[in-house]
Amino acid sequence: MSSAVPQDEQIGRGPTAWHSEAMRRRVRRRYARERRFRALGLLALTIAAGFLAFLLITIVSDGWRGFQRAEVAVEVDFDPARLGLSEADLQGPNAQAMLNRANFRALVRDAASEQYGSATMLSNGAWLSVRDEVRGDPELLGQTKRLWLVAAPYVDLLAKGHIDFDMPPERRGVSAEQISDYRQLRSADAVRLGFNSGFLRKANSTNSELAGVWGAFVGSVLTILVTLAISFPIGVMTAIYLEEYAPKNRVTDIIEVSINNLAAVPSIIFGLLGLAVFLNFFGMPRSAPVVGGLTLALMTLPVIVISARVALQSVPPSIKDAALGIGASRLQVITHHVLPVALPGILTGTIIGISRALGETAPLLLIGMRAFVSDIPGGVTQPATVLPVQIFLWSDEVGRGFVEKTSAAIMVLLAVLLAMNGVAIYLRNKFERRW
Amino acid sequence: MSLGGFALVVLVLAIASYAAARMRAAAFGRADGARLHSRPVYHGTWAFVLALLPALLLVSVWSIIGGNIVASQTLAQLPEAARPAAGIARETFLGELRAVVDGTIAAAFDPNVAAAVPIYRQTQSQWTLLIGGLAILLALIGGGYAWMHSKADFRARTNVERIATILLAVASLVAILTTFGIVLSLLYESLEFFSRVSPLEFIFGTHWSPQTAIRSDQVGSTGAFGAVPLFWGTIFIGAVIAMLVAIPLGLMSAIYLTQYARPGARKVLKPLLEILAGVPTVVYGYFAALTVAPAVRDFAMSIGIAGASSESALAAGSVMGIMIIPFISSMADDSLSAVPGAMRDGSLAMGATPSETIKRVLVPAALPGIVGGVLLAVSRAIGETMIVVMAAGQAANLTANPLESVTTVTAQIVQLLTGDQEFDSAKTLSAFALGLVLFIVTLLLNIYALAVVKRYREAYE
């Protein structure tokens, strides 16, 4: 280089005087600017990734406590006289009804009062698990057993260390008596943090320590099944029609335009549609998974159609031509050759659309799926709620126990979505073919 | 027998006619030695279709309109005095009646309803018997007709193909029906609303307080429906704050990914961005409300703003911006990749550094595509609901202070339509008017943005 431009070096002027001091400074400045710009790009990505990490860490660090619950040990004496239940009752045909009538609530309350002076450290619903205990093992009647029962919210807060003792007593959220009660239990070794099995097996409850996500999960599954049953066949059929059959005319254009526009319509508009058409016009039941599923199906349909069309377009024409050439009909070409080849792509798009529907909240709020449902829904016409709506409802609850429940429910939802997307990626990688 | 039972019988009949027609066609092929025009399976399928479709059509039409017919006939059979008045009284009467008949509630509260229950049951079972019988008859006729007509030269395959085409075309009409359903339901309810509140007041009014009092003589019983504060809040959060966050971050991410990142890094980083797009909005909303909003408030307090609200436009808008990043980034990624390589190579060959090439050549060339992507992102942001419902608040303020609470169109729709409501009050109807505005604006934004992107793509092809 230096030998190529000896004159410049000597004279030190002109626009290509590469080795002049001014030029070197300029090049250095330009390279510095280049590095800064590059660092800026990396910074943007880091901010986005950092936010994602921060979001996940916040939720997991709040939420993992939701899978735990405080339990208190109580010696329960299953006294038949006090329960109003005899062994003969449990053997008889009406065992379930007799069990439901027996006074477990008083039994548990008295047992706790005898041992600890009061029963306030137990949850209002602690007796339910005692009843289930007898239901599972009728032999217990007449015996005494030490059971770990669900604790009241304040014990839960204390056991998990959520109470800040530096705060003034009136702002702690628990009273001095409750703290001394808890310390007494602690020294008697009668408190433990156990796995909150109820969280994954029960439905919603007004008591944070008893609330579970299983009801909402079942509601989500029912809703998504309805969505899938409607949007998948109709979406695939629409895509086949548009790709393989549709003549180029006005009607086809309208169909294509409406699909593209529907894909961009805000989800809440579908909620308005569901409210006006399914609930008010057809008079379908409020809060039911069938209505939620229908609404979400209309929302998911364009996503499935668009991805299915892409999958169908990627099938090489030579396959179709060969099949047509040996005498297959159009329908045979599609069902025997095009669909099997395009299916992985269609399924990937469907899973992505369905997982979006699974995380959708707003349209379901409008059709009444925000009702308080304490039963696990048994069918698509029964009142139900879904996981995202459950998260929304719990985030509004004032009880402090619901904060970690909300995060725990988010963890469940994210785990389900992650699993679904994992399946989609697996399908894409396993079956993707380049022609 | 219930309607479902009849449908099951129809299905069995259809399968039977499939088997019969198929066997008969196969027998033709063997017996006469004649060439069959269509393979036996097509004869069977044709019989199946003829048996099933008309009957199924009848049953499904009845299951949609049947409830209303049974209800009105039941009411007609009631004595004059026991009949409920038209309108809401009729709806509640029928609601209770159906609940008793379905067994969701054990007994009726209204004695008139209790009297109507046996009549309803009887009418319903009569109709079910009639429709079910008709469906079975149709199935028998259809299957029998196909069976009798199966001959060696019967063009079963052609017929089956035609039916399949028709079915596919009908399925594709669902998209049109949905669009019409949205437009019609929004228009219908909005017109109802505008017959009570003047459209001018709605579009230009600056006072929004839809809470109407129960008694008409109370103070402020009419409610105010000036939607400007909502429109402003929507634009402020979705098109200003969110975009201030999303455009720089999304654009720089896309530039880094397409121009600087090594293929290996790109393979890891791109899906990471896409995860941001896959997180449900309710999770963002929870995060905005519980983590970001208090942080924003504490920050405002620390710089000396006393009355900082715990629900702020800034919290909702910035979280929404983060949510939009992958959207902008992928649109910018596409546009940058579509710029012909020759332009980039030319610039580099002239001695420009990569960043100079990006700033002076690539971004200007890709600008229409990027702008289109930003417009699509805006349309998505203003339609976003959960983040603003949970983090932006319900106060309809007309303010440009990002630390104050504002509300948006979507947040108001949710607020107006959740909980118990009577359906024909101006308050609930206003939600549909807001929905109509939202629908039109997002639609126009999308059409315009797609046109821009399309024109841009064509320019380089």
PDB file of C-alpha atoms in Angstrom, chain A residues 30-31 34 37-38 40-42 44-45 47-49 51-52 54-55 58-59 234 237-238 240-241 245 254-255 258-259 261-262 264-266 268-269 272-273 275-276 280 282 298 301 327-332 359 361-362 365-366 370 388 392 395 403 406-407 410 413-414 417, chain B residues 42 64 157 161 164-165 167-169 171-172 174-176 178-179 181-182 185-186 249 252-253 255-257 260 269 272-273 275-276 280 282-284 286-287 290-291 322 351-356 358 383 385-386 389-390 410 413-414 417-418 423 432 435 438-439 442-443 446:
ATOM      1  CA  ARG A  30     -15.572   5.674  10.909  1.00  0.00           C
ATOM      2  CA  TYR A  31     -14.466   2.366  12.342  1.00  0.00           C
ATOM      3  CA  GLU A  34     -19.064   1.063  12.912  1.00  0.00           C
ATOM      4  CA  PHE A  37     -23.478   0.726  15.588  1.00  0.00           C
ATOM      5  CA  ARG A  38     -22.768  -2.955  15.847  1.00  0.00           C
ATOM      6  CA  LEU A  40     -26.097  -0.934  19.463  1.00  0.00           C
ATOM      7  CA  GLY A  41     -27.594  -3.806  17.495  1.00  0.00           C
ATOM      8  CA  LEU A  42     -26.318  -6.301  20.006  1.00  0.00           C
ATOM      9  CA  ALA A  44     -31.134  -4.115  21.301  1.00  0.00           C
ATOM     10  CA  LEU A  45     -31.125  -7.888  21.137  1.00  0.00           C
ATOM     11  CA  ILE A  47     -32.480  -5.845  25.969  1.00  0.00           C
ATOM     12  CA  ALA A  48     -35.154  -7.989  24.334  1.00  0.00           C
ATOM     13  CA  ALA A  49     -33.610 -11.219  25.594  1.00  0.00           C
ATOM     14  CA  PHE A  51     -36.562  -8.662  29.297  1.00  0.00           C
ATOM     15  CA  LEU A  52     -37.658 -12.198  28.466  1.00  0.00           C
ATOM     16  CA  PHE A  54     -36.399 -11.041  33.636  1.00  0.00           C
ATOM     17  CA  LEU A  55     -40.057 -11.902  32.953  1.00  0.00           C
ATOM     18  CA  THR A  58     -39.823 -13.011  38.105  1.00  0.00           C
ATOM     19  CA  ILE A  59     -42.634 -15.412  37.405  1.00  0.00           C
ATOM     20  CA  ILE A 234     -62.872 -26.147   7.755  1.00  0.00           C
ATOM     21  CA  MET A 237     -60.908 -27.670   3.305  1.00  0.00           C
ATOM     22  CA  THR A 238     -60.804 -23.938   2.574  1.00  0.00           C
ATOM     23  CA  ILE A 240     -57.604 -27.092  -0.514  1.00  0.00           C
ATOM     24  CA  TYR A 241     -60.424 -25.318  -2.293  1.00  0.00           C
ATOM     25  CA  TYR A 245     -60.179 -25.912  -7.145  1.00  0.00           C
ATOM     26  CA  ILE A 254     -63.641 -12.004  -1.799  1.00  0.00           C
ATOM     27  CA  ILE A 255     -62.799 -15.208   0.050  1.00  0.00           C
ATOM     28  CA  SER A 258     -61.745 -11.818   3.917  1.00  0.00           C
ATOM     29  CA  ILE A 259     -59.309 -14.474   5.123  1.00  0.00           C
ATOM     30  CA  ASN A 261     -58.412  -9.397   6.830  1.00  0.00           C
ATOM     31  CA  LEU A 262     -59.727 -11.795   9.450  1.00  0.00           C
ATOM     32  CA  ALA A 264     -55.536  -9.091  11.234  1.00  0.00           C
ATOM     33  CA  VAL A 265     -58.756  -8.377  13.130  1.00  0.00           C
ATOM     34  CA  PRO A 266     -58.084  -7.780  16.858  1.00  0.00           C
ATOM     35  CA  ILE A 268     -61.535  -8.718  21.041  1.00  0.00           C
ATOM     36  CA  ILE A 269     -63.683  -8.123  17.932  1.00  0.00           C
ATOM     37  CA  LEU A 272     -68.007  -9.042  20.299  1.00  0.00           C
ATOM     38  CA  LEU A 273     -69.053 -11.343  17.451  1.00  0.00           C
ATOM     39  CA  LEU A 275     -71.489 -12.180  22.224  1.00  0.00           C
ATOM     40  CA  ALA A 276     -73.794 -10.764  19.549  1.00  0.00           C
ATOM     41  CA  ASN A 280     -77.721 -13.179  21.900  1.00  0.00           C
ATOM     42  CA  PHE A 282     -78.613 -18.199  18.855  1.00  0.00           C
ATOM     43  CA  LEU A 298     -63.337 -18.307  13.944  1.00  0.00           C
ATOM     44  CA  LEU A 301     -59.403 -20.259  11.088  1.00  0.00           C
ATOM     45  CA  GLY A 327     -55.480 -41.614 -14.262  1.00  0.00           C
ATOM     46  CA  ALA A 328     -56.091 -40.455 -10.713  1.00  0.00           C
ATOM     47  CA  SER A 329     -59.013 -38.096 -10.247  1.00  0.00           C
ATOM     48  CA  ARG A 330     -58.538 -34.672  -8.690  1.00  0.00           C
ATOM     49  CA  LEU A 331     -59.855 -35.877  -5.362  1.00  0.00           C
ATOM     50  CA  GLN A 332     -57.544 -38.867  -5.459  1.00  0.00           C
ATOM     51  CA  GLY A 359     -53.324 -18.142  25.430  1.00  0.00           C
ATOM     52  CA  THR A 361     -58.131 -14.066  27.079  1.00  0.00           C
ATOM     53  CA  ALA A 362     -60.000 -11.019  25.839  1.00  0.00           C
ATOM     54  CA  LEU A 365     -64.059 -12.412  28.907  1.00  0.00           C
ATOM     55  CA  LEU A 366     -66.801 -10.977  26.709  1.00  0.00           C
ATOM     56  CA  ARG A 370     -64.875 -15.209  33.640  1.00  0.00           C
ATOM     57  CA  PRO A 388     -55.566 -17.405  30.859  1.00  0.00           C
ATOM     58  CA  PHE A 392     -56.593 -12.722  34.929  1.00  0.00           C
ATOM     59  CA  SER A 395     -54.402 -11.301  39.390  1.00  0.00           C
ATOM     60  CA  VAL A 403     -50.092 -13.650  43.998  1.00  0.00           C
ATOM     61  CA  THR A 406     -51.215 -16.439  39.689  1.00  0.00           C
ATOM     62  CA  SER A 407     -47.546 -16.902  38.907  1.00  0.00           C
ATOM     63  CA  ILE A 410     -48.739 -18.742  34.473  1.00  0.00           C
ATOM     64  CA  LEU A 413     -49.833 -22.157  30.992  1.00  0.00           C
ATOM     65  CA  LEU A 414     -46.324 -21.451  29.708  1.00  0.00           C
ATOM     66  CA  LEU A 417     -47.559 -23.666  25.368  1.00  0.00           C
TER      67      LEU A 417
ATOM     68  CA  TYR B  42     -67.228 -44.752  -5.350  1.00  0.00           C
ATOM     69  CA  ILE B  64     -80.517 -24.240  15.203  1.00  0.00           C
ATOM     70  CA  ARG B 157     -66.851 -41.191  -9.315  1.00  0.00           C
ATOM     71  CA  GLU B 161     -65.979 -35.602  -7.074  1.00  0.00           C
ATOM     72  CA  ALA B 164     -66.527 -33.048  -2.730  1.00  0.00           C
ATOM     73  CA  THR B 165     -65.927 -29.861  -4.707  1.00  0.00           C
ATOM     74  CA  LEU B 167     -68.328 -29.287   0.150  1.00  0.00           C
ATOM     75  CA  LEU B 168     -64.907 -27.660  -0.155  1.00  0.00           C
ATOM     76  CA  ALA B 169     -66.448 -24.523  -1.640  1.00  0.00           C
ATOM     77  CA  ALA B 171     -66.253 -24.667   3.750  1.00  0.00           C
ATOM     78  CA  SER B 172     -64.445 -21.729   2.207  1.00  0.00           C
ATOM     79  CA  VAL B 174     -67.204 -19.748   6.364  1.00  0.00           C
ATOM     80  CA  ALA B 175     -64.549 -17.035   6.111  1.00  0.00           C
ATOM     81  CA  ILE B 176     -66.954 -14.764   4.216  1.00  0.00           C
ATOM     82  CA  THR B 178     -67.485 -14.651   9.589  1.00  0.00           C
ATOM     83  CA  THR B 179     -66.586 -11.326   8.020  1.00  0.00           C
ATOM     84  CA  GLY B 181     -71.125 -11.682  10.864  1.00  0.00           C
ATOM     85  CA  ILE B 182     -68.619  -9.260  12.342  1.00  0.00           C
ATOM     86  CA  SER B 185     -73.381  -7.506  14.305  1.00  0.00           C
ATOM     87  CA  LEU B 186     -71.153  -4.469  14.898  1.00  0.00           C
ATOM     88  CA  LEU B 249     -35.255  -2.191  19.500  1.00  0.00           C
ATOM     89  CA  MET B 252     -31.721  -2.698  15.523  1.00  0.00           C
ATOM     90  CA  SER B 253     -32.353  -6.352  16.355  1.00  0.00           C
ATOM     91  CA  ILE B 255     -30.206  -5.184  11.465  1.00  0.00           C
ATOM     92  CA  TYR B 256     -27.923  -7.091  13.804  1.00  0.00           C
ATOM     93  CA  LEU B 257     -29.529 -10.409  12.943  1.00  0.00           C
ATOM     94  CA  TYR B 260     -23.819  -8.884  11.623  1.00  0.00           C
ATOM     95  CA  LEU B 269     -31.269 -15.497  18.632  1.00  0.00           C
ATOM     96  CA  LEU B 272     -35.496 -16.316  21.221  1.00  0.00           C
ATOM     97  CA  LEU B 273     -37.194 -13.219  19.804  1.00  0.00           C
ATOM     98  CA  ILE B 275     -40.647 -16.624  22.113  1.00  0.00           C
ATOM     99  CA  LEU B 276     -41.484 -13.024  23.049  1.00  0.00           C
ATOM    100  CA  PRO B 280     -49.753 -14.894  26.094  1.00  0.00           C
ATOM    101  CA  VAL B 282     -52.344 -11.963  29.903  1.00  0.00           C
ATOM    102  CA  VAL B 283     -48.855 -12.823  31.142  1.00  0.00           C
ATOM    103  CA  TYR B 284     -47.536  -9.513  29.852  1.00  0.00           C
ATOM    104  CA  TYR B 286     -49.793  -9.424  34.814  1.00  0.00           C
ATOM    105  CA  PHE B 287     -46.135  -8.511  34.550  1.00  0.00           C
ATOM    106  CA  LEU B 290     -47.405  -6.238  39.143  1.00  0.00           C
ATOM    107  CA  THR B 291     -43.781  -5.447  38.327  1.00  0.00           C
ATOM    108  CA  ILE B 322     -41.605  -5.229  24.190  1.00  0.00           C
ATOM    109  CA  GLY B 351     -15.339   1.582   0.607  1.00  0.00           C
ATOM    110  CA  ALA B 352     -18.311   2.254   2.859  1.00  0.00           C
ATOM    111  CA  THR B 353     -18.261   0.471   6.195  1.00  0.00           C
ATOM    112  CA  PRO B 354     -21.106  -2.000   6.864  1.00  0.00           C
ATOM    113  CA  SER B 355     -22.863   0.469   9.155  1.00  0.00           C
ATOM    114  CA  GLU B 356     -22.660   3.201   6.501  1.00  0.00           C
ATOM    115  CA  ILE B 358     -26.893  -0.101   6.280  1.00  0.00           C
ATOM    116  CA  GLY B 383     -56.181  -3.931  19.173  1.00  0.00           C
ATOM    117  CA  THR B 385     -56.479  -5.792  25.122  1.00  0.00           C
ATOM    118  CA  MET B 386     -55.165  -7.589  28.172  1.00  0.00           C
ATOM    119  CA  VAL B 389     -57.004  -3.820  30.863  1.00  0.00           C
ATOM    120  CA  MET B 390     -54.589  -4.896  33.580  1.00  0.00           C
ATOM    121  CA  THR B 410     -60.248  -2.178  24.068  1.00  0.00           C
ATOM    122  CA  ILE B 413     -65.025  -2.683  25.678  1.00  0.00           C
ATOM    123  CA  VAL B 414     -64.019  -5.245  28.281  1.00  0.00           C
ATOM    124  CA  LEU B 417     -69.322  -5.876  28.657  1.00  0.00           C
ATOM    125  CA  THR B 418     -68.190  -7.851  31.668  1.00  0.00           C
ATOM    126  CA  PHE B 423     -78.358  -5.844  26.771  1.00  0.00           C
ATOM    127  CA  PHE B 432     -70.155  -2.237  19.967  1.00  0.00           C
ATOM    128  CA  GLY B 435     -65.657  -2.144  18.447  1.00  0.00           C
ATOM    129  CA  LEU B 438     -61.568  -0.329  16.213  1.00  0.00           C
ATOM    130  CA  PHE B 439     -62.495  -2.743  13.414  1.00  0.00           C
ATOM    131  CA  THR B 442     -57.363  -1.719  12.078  1.00  0.00           C
ATOM    132  CA  LEU B 443     -58.815  -2.787   8.737  1.00  0.00           C
ATOM    133  CA  ASN B 446     -53.871  -3.281   7.411  1.00  0.00           C
TER     134      ASN B 446
END
